[in-house]
Every structure is written in structure tokens, then in C-alpha cells.
mmCIF file of C-alpha atoms and ligand atoms in Angstrom:
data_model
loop_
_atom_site.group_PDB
_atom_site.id
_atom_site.type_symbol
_atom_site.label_atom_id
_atom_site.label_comp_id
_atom_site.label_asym_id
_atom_site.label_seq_id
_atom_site.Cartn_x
_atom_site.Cartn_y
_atom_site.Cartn_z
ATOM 1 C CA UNK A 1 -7.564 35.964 267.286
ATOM 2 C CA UNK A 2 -9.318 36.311 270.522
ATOM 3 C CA UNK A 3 -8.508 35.390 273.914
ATOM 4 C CA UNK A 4 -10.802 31.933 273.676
ATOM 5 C CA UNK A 5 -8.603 30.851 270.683
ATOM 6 C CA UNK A 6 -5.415 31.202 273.030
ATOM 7 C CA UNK A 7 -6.271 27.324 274.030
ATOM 8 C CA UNK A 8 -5.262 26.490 270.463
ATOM 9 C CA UNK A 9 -1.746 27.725 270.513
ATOM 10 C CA UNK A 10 -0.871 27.325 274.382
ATOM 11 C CA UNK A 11 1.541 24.026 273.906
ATOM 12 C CA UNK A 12 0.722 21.320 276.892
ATOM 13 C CA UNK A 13 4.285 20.170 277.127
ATOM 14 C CA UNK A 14 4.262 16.518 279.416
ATOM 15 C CA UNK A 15 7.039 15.737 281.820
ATOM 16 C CA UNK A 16 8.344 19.145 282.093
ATOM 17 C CA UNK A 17 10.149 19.966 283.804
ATOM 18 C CA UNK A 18 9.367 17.265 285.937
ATOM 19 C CA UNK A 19 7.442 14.061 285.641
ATOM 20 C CA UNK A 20 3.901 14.553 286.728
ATOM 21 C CA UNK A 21 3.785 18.383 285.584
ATOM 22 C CA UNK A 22 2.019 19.510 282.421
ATOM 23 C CA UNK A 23 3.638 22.545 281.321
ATOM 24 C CA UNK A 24 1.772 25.343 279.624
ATOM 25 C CA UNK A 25 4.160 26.228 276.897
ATOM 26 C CA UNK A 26 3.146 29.815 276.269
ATOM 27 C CA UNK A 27 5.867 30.647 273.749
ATOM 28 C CA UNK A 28 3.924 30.081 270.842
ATOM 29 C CA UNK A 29 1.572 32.416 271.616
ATOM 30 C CA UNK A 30 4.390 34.944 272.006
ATOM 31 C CA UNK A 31 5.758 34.943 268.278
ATOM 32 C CA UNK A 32 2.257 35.079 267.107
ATOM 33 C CA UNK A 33 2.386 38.622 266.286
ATOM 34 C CA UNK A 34 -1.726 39.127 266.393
ATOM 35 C CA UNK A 35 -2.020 36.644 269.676
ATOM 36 C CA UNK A 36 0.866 38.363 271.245
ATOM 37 C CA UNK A 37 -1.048 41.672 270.315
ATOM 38 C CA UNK A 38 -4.522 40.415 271.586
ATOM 39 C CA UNK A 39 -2.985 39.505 274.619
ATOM 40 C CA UNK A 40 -1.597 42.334 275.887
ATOM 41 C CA UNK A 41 -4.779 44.286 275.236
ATOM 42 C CA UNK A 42 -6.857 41.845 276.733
ATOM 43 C CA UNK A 43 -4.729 42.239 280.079
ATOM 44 C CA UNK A 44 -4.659 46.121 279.365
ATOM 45 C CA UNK A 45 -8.672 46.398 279.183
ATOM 46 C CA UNK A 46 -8.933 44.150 282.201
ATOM 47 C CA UNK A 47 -7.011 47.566 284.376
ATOM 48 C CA UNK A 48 -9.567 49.746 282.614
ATOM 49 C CA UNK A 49 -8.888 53.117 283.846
ATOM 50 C CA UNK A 50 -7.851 51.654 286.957
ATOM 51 C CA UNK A 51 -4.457 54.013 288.392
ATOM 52 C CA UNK A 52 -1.337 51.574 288.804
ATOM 53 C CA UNK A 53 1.449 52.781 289.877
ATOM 54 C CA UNK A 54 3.725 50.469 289.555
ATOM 55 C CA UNK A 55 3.337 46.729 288.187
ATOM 56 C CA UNK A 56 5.537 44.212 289.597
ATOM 57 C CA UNK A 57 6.498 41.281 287.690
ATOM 58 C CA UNK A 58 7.916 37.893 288.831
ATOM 59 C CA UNK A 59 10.751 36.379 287.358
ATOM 60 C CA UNK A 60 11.189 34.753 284.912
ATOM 61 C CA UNK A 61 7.889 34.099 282.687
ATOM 62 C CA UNK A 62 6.246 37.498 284.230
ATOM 63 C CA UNK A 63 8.624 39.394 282.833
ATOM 64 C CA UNK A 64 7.269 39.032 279.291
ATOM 65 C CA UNK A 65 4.068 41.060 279.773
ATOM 66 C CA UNK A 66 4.698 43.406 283.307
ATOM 67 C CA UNK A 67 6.934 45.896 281.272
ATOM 68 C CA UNK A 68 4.368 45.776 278.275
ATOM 69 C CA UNK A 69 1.702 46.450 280.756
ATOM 70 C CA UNK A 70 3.596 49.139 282.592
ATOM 71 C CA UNK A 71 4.705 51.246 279.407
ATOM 72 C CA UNK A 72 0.586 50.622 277.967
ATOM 73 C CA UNK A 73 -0.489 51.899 281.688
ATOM 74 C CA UNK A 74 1.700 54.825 282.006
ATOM 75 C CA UNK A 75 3.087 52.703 285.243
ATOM 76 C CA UNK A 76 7.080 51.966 286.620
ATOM 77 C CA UNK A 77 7.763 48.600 286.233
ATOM 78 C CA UNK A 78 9.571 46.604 289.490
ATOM 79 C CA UNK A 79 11.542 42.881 289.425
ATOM 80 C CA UNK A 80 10.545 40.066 291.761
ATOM 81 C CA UNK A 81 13.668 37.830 291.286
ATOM 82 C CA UNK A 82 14.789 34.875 292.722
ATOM 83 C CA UNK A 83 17.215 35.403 296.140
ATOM 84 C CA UNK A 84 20.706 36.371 295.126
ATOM 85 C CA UNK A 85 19.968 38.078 291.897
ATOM 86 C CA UNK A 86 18.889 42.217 292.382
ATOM 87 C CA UNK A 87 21.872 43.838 293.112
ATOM 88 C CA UNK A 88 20.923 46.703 295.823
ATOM 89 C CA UNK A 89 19.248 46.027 299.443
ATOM 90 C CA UNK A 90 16.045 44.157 299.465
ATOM 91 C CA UNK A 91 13.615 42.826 301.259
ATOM 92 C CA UNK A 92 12.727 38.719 301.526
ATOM 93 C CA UNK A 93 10.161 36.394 301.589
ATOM 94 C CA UNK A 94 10.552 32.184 301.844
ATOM 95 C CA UNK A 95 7.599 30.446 300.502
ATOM 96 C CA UNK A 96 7.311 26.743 300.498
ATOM 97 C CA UNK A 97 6.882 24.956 296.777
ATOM 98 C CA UNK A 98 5.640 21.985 295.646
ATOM 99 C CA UNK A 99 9.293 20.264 296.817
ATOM 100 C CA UNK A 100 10.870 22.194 299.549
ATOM 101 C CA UNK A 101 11.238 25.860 299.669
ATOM 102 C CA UNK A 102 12.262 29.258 297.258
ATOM 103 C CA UNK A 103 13.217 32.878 298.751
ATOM 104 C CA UNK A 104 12.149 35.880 296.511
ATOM 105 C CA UNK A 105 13.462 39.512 296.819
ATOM 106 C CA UNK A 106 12.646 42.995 295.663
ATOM 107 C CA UNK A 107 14.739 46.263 296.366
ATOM 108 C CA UNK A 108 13.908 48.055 299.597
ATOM 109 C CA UNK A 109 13.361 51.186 297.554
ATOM 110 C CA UNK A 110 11.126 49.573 294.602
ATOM 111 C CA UNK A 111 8.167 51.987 295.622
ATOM 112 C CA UNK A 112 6.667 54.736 298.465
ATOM 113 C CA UNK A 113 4.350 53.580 301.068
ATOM 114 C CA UNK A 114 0.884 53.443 300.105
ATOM 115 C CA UNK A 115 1.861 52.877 296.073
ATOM 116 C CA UNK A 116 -0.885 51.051 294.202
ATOM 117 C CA UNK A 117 0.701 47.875 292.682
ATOM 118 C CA UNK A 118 -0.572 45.485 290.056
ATOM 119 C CA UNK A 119 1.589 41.728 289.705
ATOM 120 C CA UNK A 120 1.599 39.734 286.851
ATOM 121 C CA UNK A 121 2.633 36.079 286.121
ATOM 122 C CA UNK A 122 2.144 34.233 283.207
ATOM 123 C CA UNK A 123 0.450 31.393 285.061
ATOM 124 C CA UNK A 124 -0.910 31.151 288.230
ATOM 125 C CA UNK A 125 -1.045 27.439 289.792
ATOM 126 C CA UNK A 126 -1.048 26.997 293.346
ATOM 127 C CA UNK A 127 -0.909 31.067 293.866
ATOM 128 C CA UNK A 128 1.955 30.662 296.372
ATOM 129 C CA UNK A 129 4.266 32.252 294.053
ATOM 130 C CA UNK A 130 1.696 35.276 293.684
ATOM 131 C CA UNK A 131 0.884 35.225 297.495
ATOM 132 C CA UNK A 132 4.811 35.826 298.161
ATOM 133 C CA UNK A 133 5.088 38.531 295.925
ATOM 134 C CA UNK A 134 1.845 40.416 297.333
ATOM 135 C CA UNK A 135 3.580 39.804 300.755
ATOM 136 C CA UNK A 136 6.224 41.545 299.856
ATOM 137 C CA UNK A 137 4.687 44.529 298.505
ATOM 138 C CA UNK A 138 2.766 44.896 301.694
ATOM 139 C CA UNK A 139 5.903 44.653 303.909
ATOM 140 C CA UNK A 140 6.906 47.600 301.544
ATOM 141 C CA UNK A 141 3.834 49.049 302.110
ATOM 142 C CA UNK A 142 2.430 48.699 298.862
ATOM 143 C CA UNK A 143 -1.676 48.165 298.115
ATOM 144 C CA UNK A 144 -1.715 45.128 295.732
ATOM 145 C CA UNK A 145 -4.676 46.292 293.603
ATOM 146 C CA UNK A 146 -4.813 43.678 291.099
ATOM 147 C CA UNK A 147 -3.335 40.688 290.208
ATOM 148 C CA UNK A 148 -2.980 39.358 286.253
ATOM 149 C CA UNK A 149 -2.184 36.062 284.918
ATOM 150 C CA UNK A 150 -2.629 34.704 281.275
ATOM 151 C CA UNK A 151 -3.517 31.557 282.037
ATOM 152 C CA UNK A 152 -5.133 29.874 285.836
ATOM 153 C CA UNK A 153 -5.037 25.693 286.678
ATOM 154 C CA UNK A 154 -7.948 26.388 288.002
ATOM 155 C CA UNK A 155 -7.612 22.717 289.837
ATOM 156 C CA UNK A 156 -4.912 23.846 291.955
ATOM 157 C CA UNK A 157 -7.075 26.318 293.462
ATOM 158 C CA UNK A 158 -5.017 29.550 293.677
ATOM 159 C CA UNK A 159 -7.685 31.451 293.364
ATOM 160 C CA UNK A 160 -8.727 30.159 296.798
ATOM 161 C CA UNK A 161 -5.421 30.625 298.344
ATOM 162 C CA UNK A 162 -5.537 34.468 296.932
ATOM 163 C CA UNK A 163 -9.026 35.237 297.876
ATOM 164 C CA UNK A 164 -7.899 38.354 299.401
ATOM 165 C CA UNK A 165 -6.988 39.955 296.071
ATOM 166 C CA UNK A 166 -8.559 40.854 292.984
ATOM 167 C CA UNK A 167 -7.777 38.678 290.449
ATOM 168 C CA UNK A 168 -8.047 38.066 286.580
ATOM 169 C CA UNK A 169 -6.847 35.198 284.035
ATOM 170 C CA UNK A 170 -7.028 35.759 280.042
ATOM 171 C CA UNK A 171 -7.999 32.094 280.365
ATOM 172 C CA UNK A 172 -8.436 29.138 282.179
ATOM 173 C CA UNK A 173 -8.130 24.886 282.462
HETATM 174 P P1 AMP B 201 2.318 28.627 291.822
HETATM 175 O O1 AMP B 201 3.194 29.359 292.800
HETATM 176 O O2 AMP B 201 2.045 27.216 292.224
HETATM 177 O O3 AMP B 201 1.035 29.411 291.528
HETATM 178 O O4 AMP B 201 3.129 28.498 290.463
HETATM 179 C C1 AMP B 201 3.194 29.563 289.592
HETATM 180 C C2 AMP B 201 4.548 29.701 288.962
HETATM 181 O O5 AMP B 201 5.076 28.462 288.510
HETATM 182 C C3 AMP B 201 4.456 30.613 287.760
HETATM 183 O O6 AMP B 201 5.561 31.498 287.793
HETATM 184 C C4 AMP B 201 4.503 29.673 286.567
HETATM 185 O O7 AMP B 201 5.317 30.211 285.546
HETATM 186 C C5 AMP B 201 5.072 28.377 287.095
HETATM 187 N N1 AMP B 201 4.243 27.199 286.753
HETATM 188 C C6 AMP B 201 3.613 26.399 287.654
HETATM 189 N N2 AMP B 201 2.971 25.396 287.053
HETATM 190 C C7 AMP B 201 3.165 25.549 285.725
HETATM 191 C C8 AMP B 201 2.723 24.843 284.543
HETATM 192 N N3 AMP B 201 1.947 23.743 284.616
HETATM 193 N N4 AMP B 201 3.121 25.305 283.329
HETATM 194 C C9 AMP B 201 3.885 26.409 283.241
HETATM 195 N N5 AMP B 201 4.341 27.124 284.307
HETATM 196 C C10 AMP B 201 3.983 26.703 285.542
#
């Protein structure tokens, strides 16, 4: 299997979980042993020999492949999670989605200043959720390196929105 095949197993699911939305059902891919394989060392060869300290993942989809990535990369793996959830001090960010708004939080102490971070999301769509997440990195005072998705909407134009940061998708629509 290789990573252009992934279009053939990625399940377009209508109406979920909204009307309007076309959800990239992913979990096919995932209990495909040889696709689950091929993914994670397509996303591995994109870091190269790259050093990452630490990859961040965001809950709930991204934390399928951070940990993967992390153990593959010799890296510490740190949670994103949605407000109320990590149970030490942490820091916040509100971002705004497509209907009102979402806090995330990570713990104060997730990482030293100047720590070279990677994040990783299953999907990246608008790139607000990924924006967030580098923002609160930086407030940490965390370098966001990288940033790895599976699969990019390329219509919604997060790229755009992240234009800052270097980014990579395993593949796109
Ligand atoms: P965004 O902040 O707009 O880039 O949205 C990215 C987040 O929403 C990711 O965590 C995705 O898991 C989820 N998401 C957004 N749109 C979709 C979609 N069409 N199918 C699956 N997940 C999606």
C-alpha cells in the first residue's frame, strides 16, 4: 500500500457529525495492518533526521499517531486536550470554530523553553485547531518545528492560515 492508495480506504462519511460536513472516516485505514504501517512511516520519513523533542498531539483523533511518532523519533509525547480535562496547571487558548468557540489546554510544565516541538492531527481543515495548539507551545516557549497531518481539505485553506509553519499532509482533497 502506499500513501496515494490511502484515498481508497479513507471513508467520506456525509452528514457527520453535522449536516453540511463530509467527514473523513480514517478508521479504516487504522485496522489495515499494512496502511496503518505505511502510514506511520510515511509521517516518520517526512521528520527525516530532523531533532524533535517533543511531539504534541491534539485530542482526540491526534492521539492515534503523536505517541507512534514520538516512540519512532526517540521524542516525549505531550496532550492538547479539550478545557477541563488535564489534571495539573495549564495554560489556555480560546479559538473560535466553525459555530462559536472551543478552549484548549496543555500543562504549564509540558516542556523547557526553547524545546523543539512537532504537532500532529489527523486532519487539518481550517488550521485553527493547529494554529491554537502552536500558540500554545509558543506561550510555553516552545519552537513549533513541524506540523503533520494525514490528510489536508485543501479548500478550506489551512495551509494559508498556517503559513508561518512548516507543514506536511500524507495526502490531500
Ligand atoms: P480545523 O481546526 O478547522 O483545521 O479542524 C481540524 C480538526 O477538526 C481536526 O482535529 C479534525 O479531526 C476535525 N475535522 C474537521 N473537519 C473534518 C472532516 N471533514 N472530517 C474529519 N475530521 C474533521
Amino acid at each position: 500500500m502506499k500513501t496515494a492508495d490511502f484515498s481508497k480506504i479513507i471513508r467520506d462519511v456525509p452528514d457527520f457529525p453535522k449536516k453540511g460536513i463530509l467527514f473523513k472516516d480514517i478508521t479504516p485505514l487504522l485496522q489495515d495492518a499494512k496502511a496503518f504501517h505505511t502510514c506511520v512511516e510515511a509521517f516518520a520519513a517526512e521528520f527525516g533526521k530532523e531533532h524533535i523533542d517533543y511531539i504534541i498531539g491534539i485530542e482526540s483523533r491526534g492521539f492515534i499517531f503523536s505517541p507512534v511518532l514520538a516512540y519512532k523519533l526517540g521524542a516525549g509525547f505531550v496532550p492538547v486536550r479539550k478545557k477541563g480535562k488535564l489534571p495539573w496547571k495549564t495554560e489556555q487558548v480560546a479559538y473560535e470554530l466553525e459555530y462559536g468557540e472551543a478552549t484548549l489546554e496543555i500543562h504549564q510544565d509540558a516542556f523547557q523553553k526553547g524545546a523543539k516541538v512537532a504537532i500532529i492531527d489527523d486532519l487539518l481543515a481550517t488550521g485553527g485547531t493547529a494554529e491554537a495548539t502552536a500558540h500554545l507551545a509558543e506561550k510555553l516557549g516552545a519552537e513549533v518545528v513541524k506540523m503533520a497531518f494525514l490528510v489536508e481539505l485543501k479548500f478550506l485553506k489551512g495551509r494559508e492560515r498556517l503559513a508561518n509553519y512548516d507543514i506536511f499532509s500524507l495526502i490531500q482533497y
